[in-house]
Coordinates of C-alpha atoms and ligand atoms in Angstrom, one line a residue:
X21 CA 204.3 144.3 37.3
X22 CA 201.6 143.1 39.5
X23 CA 200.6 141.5 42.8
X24 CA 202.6 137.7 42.6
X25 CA 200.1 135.9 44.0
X26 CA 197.0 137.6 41.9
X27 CA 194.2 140.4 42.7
X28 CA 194.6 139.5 46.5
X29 CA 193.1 143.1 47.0
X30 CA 189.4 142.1 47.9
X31 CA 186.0 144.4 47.0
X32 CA 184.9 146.1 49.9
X33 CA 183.5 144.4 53.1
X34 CA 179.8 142.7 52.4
X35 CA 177.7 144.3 55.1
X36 CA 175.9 142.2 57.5
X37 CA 171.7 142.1 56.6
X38 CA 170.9 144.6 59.3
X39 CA 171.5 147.9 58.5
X40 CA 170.6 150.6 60.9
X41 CA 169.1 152.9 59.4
X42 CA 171.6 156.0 60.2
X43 CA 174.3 153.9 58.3
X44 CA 172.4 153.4 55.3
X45 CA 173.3 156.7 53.5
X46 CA 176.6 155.4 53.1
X47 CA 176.3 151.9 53.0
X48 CA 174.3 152.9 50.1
X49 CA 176.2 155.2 48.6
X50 CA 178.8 152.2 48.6
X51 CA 176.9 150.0 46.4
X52 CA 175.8 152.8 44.1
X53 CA 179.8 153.8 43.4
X54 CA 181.5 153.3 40.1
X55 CA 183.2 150.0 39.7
X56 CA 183.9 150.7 36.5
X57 CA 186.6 153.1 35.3
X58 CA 184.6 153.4 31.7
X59 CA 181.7 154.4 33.3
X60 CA 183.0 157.6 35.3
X61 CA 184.9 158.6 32.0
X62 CA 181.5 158.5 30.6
X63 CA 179.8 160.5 33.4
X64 CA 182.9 163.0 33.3
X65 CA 182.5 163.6 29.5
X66 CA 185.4 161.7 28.6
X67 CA 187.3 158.8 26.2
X68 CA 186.2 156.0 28.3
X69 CA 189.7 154.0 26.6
X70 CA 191.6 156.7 28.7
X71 CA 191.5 153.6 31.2
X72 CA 193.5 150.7 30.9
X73 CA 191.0 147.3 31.9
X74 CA 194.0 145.1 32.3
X75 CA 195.4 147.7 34.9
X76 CA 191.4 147.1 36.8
X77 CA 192.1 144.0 36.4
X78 CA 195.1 143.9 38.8
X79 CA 194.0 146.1 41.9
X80 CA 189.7 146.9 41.6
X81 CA 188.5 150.6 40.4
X82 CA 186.3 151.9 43.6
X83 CA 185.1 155.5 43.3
X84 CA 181.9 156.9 45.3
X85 CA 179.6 159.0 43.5
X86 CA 180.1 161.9 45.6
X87 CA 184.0 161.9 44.8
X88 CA 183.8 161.6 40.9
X89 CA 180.8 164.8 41.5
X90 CA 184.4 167.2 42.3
X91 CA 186.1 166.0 39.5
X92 CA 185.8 168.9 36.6
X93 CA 183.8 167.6 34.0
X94 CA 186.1 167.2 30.4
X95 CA 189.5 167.2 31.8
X96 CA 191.3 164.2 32.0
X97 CA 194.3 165.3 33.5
X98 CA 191.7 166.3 36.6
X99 CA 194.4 166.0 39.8
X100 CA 191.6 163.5 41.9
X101 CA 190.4 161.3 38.2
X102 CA 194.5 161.1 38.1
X103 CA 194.4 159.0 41.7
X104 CA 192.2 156.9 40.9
X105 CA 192.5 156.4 36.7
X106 CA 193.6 152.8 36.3
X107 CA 196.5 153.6 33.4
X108 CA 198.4 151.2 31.1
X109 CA 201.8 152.7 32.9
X110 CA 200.7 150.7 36.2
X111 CA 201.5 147.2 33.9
X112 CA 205.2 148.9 33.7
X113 CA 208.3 147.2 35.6
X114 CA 210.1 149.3 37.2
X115 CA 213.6 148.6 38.7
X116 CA 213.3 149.0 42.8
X117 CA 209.3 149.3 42.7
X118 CA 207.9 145.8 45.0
X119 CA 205.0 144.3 46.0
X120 CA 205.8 145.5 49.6
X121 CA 207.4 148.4 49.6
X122 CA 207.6 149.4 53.1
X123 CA 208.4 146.1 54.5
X124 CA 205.3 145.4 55.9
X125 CA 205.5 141.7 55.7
X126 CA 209.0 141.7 58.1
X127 CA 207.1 143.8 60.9
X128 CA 204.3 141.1 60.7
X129 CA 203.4 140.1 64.9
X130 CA 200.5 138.4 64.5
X131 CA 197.3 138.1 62.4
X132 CA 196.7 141.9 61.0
X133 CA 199.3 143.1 63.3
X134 CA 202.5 145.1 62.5
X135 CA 205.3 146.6 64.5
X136 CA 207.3 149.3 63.1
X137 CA 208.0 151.3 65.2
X138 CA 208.6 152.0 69.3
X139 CA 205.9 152.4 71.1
X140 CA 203.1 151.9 68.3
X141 CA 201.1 148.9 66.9
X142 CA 199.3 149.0 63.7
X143 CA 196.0 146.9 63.3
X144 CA 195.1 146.3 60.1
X145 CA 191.5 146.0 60.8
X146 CA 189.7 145.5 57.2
X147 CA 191.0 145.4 53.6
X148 CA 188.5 147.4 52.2
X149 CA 188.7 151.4 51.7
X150 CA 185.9 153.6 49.6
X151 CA 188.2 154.4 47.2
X152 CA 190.9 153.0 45.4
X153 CA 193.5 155.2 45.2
X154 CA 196.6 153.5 42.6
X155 CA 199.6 154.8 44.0
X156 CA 198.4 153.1 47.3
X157 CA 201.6 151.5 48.9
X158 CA 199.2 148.3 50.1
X159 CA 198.0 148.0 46.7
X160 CA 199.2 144.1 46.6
X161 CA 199.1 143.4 50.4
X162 CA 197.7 140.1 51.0
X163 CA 194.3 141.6 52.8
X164 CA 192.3 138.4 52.0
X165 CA 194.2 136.7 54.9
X166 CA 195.9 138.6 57.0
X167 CA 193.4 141.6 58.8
X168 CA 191.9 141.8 62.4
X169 CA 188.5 140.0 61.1
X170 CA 190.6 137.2 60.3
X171 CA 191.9 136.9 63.7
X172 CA 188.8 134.9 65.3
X173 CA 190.8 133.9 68.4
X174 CA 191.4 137.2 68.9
X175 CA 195.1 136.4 69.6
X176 CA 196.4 140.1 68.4
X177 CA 194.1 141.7 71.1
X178 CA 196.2 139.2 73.3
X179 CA 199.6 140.2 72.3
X180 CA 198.6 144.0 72.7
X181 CA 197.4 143.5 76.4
X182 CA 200.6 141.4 77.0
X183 CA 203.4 144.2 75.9
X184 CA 203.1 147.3 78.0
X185 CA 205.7 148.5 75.9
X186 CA 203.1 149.8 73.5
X187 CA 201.2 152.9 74.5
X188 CA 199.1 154.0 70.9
X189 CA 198.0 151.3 68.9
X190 CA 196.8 153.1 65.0
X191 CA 193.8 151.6 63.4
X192 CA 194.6 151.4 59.9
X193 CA 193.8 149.2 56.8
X194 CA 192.0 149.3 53.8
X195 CA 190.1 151.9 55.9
X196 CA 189.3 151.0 59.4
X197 CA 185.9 153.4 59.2
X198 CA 184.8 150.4 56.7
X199 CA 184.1 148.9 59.9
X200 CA 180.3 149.3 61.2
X201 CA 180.0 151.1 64.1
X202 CA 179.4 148.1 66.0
X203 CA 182.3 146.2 65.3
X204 CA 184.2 149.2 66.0
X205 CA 183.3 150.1 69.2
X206 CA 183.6 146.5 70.3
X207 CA 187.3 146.9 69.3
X208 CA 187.6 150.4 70.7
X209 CA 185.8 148.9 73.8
X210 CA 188.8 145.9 74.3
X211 CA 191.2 148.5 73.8
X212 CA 190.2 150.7 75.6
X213 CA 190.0 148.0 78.1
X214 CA 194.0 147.4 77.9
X215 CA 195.5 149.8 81.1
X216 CA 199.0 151.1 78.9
X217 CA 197.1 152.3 76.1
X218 CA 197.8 155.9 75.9
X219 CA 196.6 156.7 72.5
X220 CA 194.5 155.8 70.0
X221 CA 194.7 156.7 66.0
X222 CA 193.2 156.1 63.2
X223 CA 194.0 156.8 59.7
X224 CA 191.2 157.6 57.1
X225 CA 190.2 158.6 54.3
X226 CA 186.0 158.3 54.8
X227 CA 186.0 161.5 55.9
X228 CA 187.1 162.7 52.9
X229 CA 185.7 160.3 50.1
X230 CA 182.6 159.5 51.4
X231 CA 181.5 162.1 54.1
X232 CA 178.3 160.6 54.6
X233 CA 180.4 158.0 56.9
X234 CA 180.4 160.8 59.9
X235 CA 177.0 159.6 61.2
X236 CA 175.9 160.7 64.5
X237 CA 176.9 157.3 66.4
X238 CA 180.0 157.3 65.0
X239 CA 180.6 160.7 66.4
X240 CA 179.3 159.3 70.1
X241 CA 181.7 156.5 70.3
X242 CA 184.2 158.8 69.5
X243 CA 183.7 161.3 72.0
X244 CA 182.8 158.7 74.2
X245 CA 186.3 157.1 74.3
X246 CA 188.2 156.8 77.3
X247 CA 191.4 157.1 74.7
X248 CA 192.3 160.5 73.2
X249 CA 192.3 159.5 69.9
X250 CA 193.9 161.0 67.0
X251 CA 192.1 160.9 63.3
X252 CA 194.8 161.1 60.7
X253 CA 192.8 161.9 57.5
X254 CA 194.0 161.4 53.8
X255 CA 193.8 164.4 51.1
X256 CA 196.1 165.7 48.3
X257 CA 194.0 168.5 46.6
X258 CA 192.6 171.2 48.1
X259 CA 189.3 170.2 46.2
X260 CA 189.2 166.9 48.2
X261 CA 188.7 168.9 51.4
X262 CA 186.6 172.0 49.6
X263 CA 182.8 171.0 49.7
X264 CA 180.3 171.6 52.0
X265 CA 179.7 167.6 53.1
X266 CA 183.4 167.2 53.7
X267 CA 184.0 170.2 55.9
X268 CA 181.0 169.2 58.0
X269 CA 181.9 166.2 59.0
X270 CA 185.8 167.4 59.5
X271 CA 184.1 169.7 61.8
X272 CA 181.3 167.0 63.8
X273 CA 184.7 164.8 64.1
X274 CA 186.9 167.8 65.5
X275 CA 183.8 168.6 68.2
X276 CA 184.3 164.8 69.3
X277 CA 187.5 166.0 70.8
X278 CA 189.8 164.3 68.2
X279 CA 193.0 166.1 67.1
X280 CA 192.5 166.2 63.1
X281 CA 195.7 165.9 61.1
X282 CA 196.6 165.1 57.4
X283 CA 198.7 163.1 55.6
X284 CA 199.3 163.6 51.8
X285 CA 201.2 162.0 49.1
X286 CA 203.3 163.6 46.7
X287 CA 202.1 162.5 43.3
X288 CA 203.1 163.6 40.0
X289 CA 199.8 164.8 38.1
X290 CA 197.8 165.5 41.4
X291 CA 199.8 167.8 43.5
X292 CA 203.8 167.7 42.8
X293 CA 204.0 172.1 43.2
X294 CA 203.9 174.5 45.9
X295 CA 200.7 176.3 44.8
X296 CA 198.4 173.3 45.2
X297 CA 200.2 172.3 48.0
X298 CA 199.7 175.3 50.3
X299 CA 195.8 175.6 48.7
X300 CA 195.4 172.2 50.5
X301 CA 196.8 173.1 53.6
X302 CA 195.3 176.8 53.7
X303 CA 191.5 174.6 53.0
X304 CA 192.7 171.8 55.7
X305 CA 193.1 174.5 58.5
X306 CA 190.0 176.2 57.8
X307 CA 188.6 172.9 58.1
X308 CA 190.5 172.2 61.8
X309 CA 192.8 169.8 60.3
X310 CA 196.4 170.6 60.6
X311 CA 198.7 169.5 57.4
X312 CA 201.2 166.4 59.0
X313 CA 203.3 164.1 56.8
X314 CA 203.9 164.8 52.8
X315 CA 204.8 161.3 52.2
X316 CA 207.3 160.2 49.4
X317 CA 205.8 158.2 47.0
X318 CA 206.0 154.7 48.4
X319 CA 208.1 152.9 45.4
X320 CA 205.1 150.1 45.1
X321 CA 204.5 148.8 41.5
X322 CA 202.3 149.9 39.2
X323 CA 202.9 153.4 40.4
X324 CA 205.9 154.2 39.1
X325 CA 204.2 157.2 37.2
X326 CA 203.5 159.2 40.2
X327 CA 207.3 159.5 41.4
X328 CA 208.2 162.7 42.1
X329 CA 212.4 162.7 42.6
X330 CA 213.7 163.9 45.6
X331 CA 215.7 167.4 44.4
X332 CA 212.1 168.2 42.6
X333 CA 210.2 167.4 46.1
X334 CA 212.6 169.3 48.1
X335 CA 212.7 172.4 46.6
X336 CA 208.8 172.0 46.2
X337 CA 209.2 172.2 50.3
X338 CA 211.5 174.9 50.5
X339 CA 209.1 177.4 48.5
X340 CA 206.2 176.3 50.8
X341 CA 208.2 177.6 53.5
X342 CA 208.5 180.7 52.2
X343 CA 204.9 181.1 51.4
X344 CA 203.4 179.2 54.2
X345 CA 203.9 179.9 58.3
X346 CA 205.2 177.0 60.0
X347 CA 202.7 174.8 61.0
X348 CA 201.0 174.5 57.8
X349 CA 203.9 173.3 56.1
X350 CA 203.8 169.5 56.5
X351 CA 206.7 167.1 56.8
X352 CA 208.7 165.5 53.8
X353 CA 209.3 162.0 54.9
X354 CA 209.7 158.2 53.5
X355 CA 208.9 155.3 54.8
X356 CA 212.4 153.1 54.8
X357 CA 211.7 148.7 55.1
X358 CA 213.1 148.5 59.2
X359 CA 213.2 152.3 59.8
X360 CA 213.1 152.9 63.2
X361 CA 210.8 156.2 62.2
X362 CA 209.6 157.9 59.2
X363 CA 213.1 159.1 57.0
X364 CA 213.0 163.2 57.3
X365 CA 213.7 164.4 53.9
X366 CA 214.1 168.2 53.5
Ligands
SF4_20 S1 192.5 154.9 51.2 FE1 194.6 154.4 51.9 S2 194.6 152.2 52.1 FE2 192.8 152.7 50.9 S3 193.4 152.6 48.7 FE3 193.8 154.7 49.4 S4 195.9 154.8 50.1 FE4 195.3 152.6 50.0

């Protein structure tokens, strides 16, 4: 089953003409990633009819170069190919998977603004990430209307300043480091400029997929925020967070001041035991990043082959507590539609 309303999902953000020149490594590396799932089969040795066009079709392949160069060469079950293989199982119906499974739509407050829970805002800032990853729970969210840059009265900005009843407003997406750093600091600037704003967070996955984000300004408005801010990053394999150009800019963003934290998914085929599990955390705390949520997979459809039930998840977490200490062992939780928090699960 797939979005109702059509590939709303859009390609990422077209860049204005100037480039400076510090952002051009990645903008680059943007345009030079694979598009095409048949193409990184190829460059990985492999059947390019392994992917399923139809399932490209519904929600864009997006893969940086630098991400398909960990992938190990000849294996198709690779755990970070898996993520991002478009598969003929994602054209599946499944009963209880949705187009919105967390219920983003009824927390909707304004243009690119949602309100789950006390306290917090979410901006959805942009629609594009640097990497499609297909058991992502936004996979059909209607991005191509509803995101900040879509609010040109800048009416969500408004409603922020207006309710002092929210102290952390999280920067999310798509990826909000899609965002040049000019566009973010202005918003980091009127947030900044808002007097109950406590906390700022973003969640991320540049960091990870395409290091070469981590440039030098970047880093100054970061440490240059009034905010303490909070960077959230996204990995599920150790080898995600392994290389050399990953763990450097983990390590420029934690010497911004930023408390580093990770969120994971549990997928089946990527990561669903306790040995790759505590790998990833062990790599994440050498890197300064502490492990945060294990997320339940989000039921969204199309990614019904990822599931990993609940009995299987929970004993997955009571061996890492065994082999882990405590604070590398991250939380198993689900997102419930109206939650008033994230749903502890064992
Ligand atoms: S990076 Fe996050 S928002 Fe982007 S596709 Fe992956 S899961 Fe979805």
């Amino acid at each position: 089953m797939g979005s109702q309303n059509g590939p709303l999902y859009p390609p990422p953000c077209p860049f204005p003409s100037r480039i400076l020149p510090e952002d051009a490594n990645w903008k680059q590396e943007l345009r030079e990633a694979f598009t095409q799932p048949e193409a990184l089969l190829q460059s990985l040795g492999l059947d390019p009819r392994l992917a399923a066009p139809a399932a490209a079709r519904q929600f864009p392949f997006l893969v940086p170069r630098s991400f398909a160069r960990l992938m190990i060469p000849g294996d198709p079950d690779d755990p970070l190919l898996r993520q991002v293989l478009p598969l003929a199982a994602e054209l599946e119906e499944h009963p209880g998977y949705s187009s919105d499974p967390v219920g983003d739509a009824q927390s909707r407050r304004g243009t690119g603004l949602l309100r789950k829970y006390q306290g917090r805002a979410l901006l959805l800032v942009t629609g594009a990430c640097a990497l499609h990853c297909r058991y992502c729970f936004r996979r059909h969210f209607p991005y191509a209307r509803d995101t900040l840059v879509h609010d040109h009265d800048q009416g969500t900005l408004t409603l922020l300043a207006a309710d002092p009843g929210i102290t952390e407003v999280v920067l999310s997406g798509g990826d909000p480091l899609m965002l040049d750093d000019e566009r973010l600091a202005a918003l980091i600037d009127r947030l900044t400029a808002i007097a109950h704003l406590r906390r700022l967070r973003l969640h991320t996955r540049l960091p990870v997929v395409l290091p070469s984000r981590i440039t030098p300004s970047l880093l100054a408005l970061l440490s240059a925020s009034r905010l303490p801010i909070a960077l959230v990053i996204h990995a599920n394999h150790a080898r995600e967070v392994r290389g050399d150009a990953v763990r450097s800019a983990l390590g420029a963003l934690e010497a911004t001041g930023a408390t580093l934290l990770n969120q994971s998914v549990l997928l089946r085929g990527v990561n669903a035991d306790a040995a790759s599990l505590a790998d990833l955390s062990e790599v994440l705390f050498t890197a300064g990043v502490l492990p945060y949520y294990l997320h339940l997979l989000d039921p969204v459809a199309g990614a019904a082959h990822f599931e990993v039930p609940l009995a299987e998840a929970r004993a997955i977490m009571a061996r890492l507590r065994t082999d882990l200490p405590g604070y590398l062992v991250p939380k198993l939780v689900r997102e419930m539609p109206g939650g008033a928090y994230k749903e502890p699960c064992g």
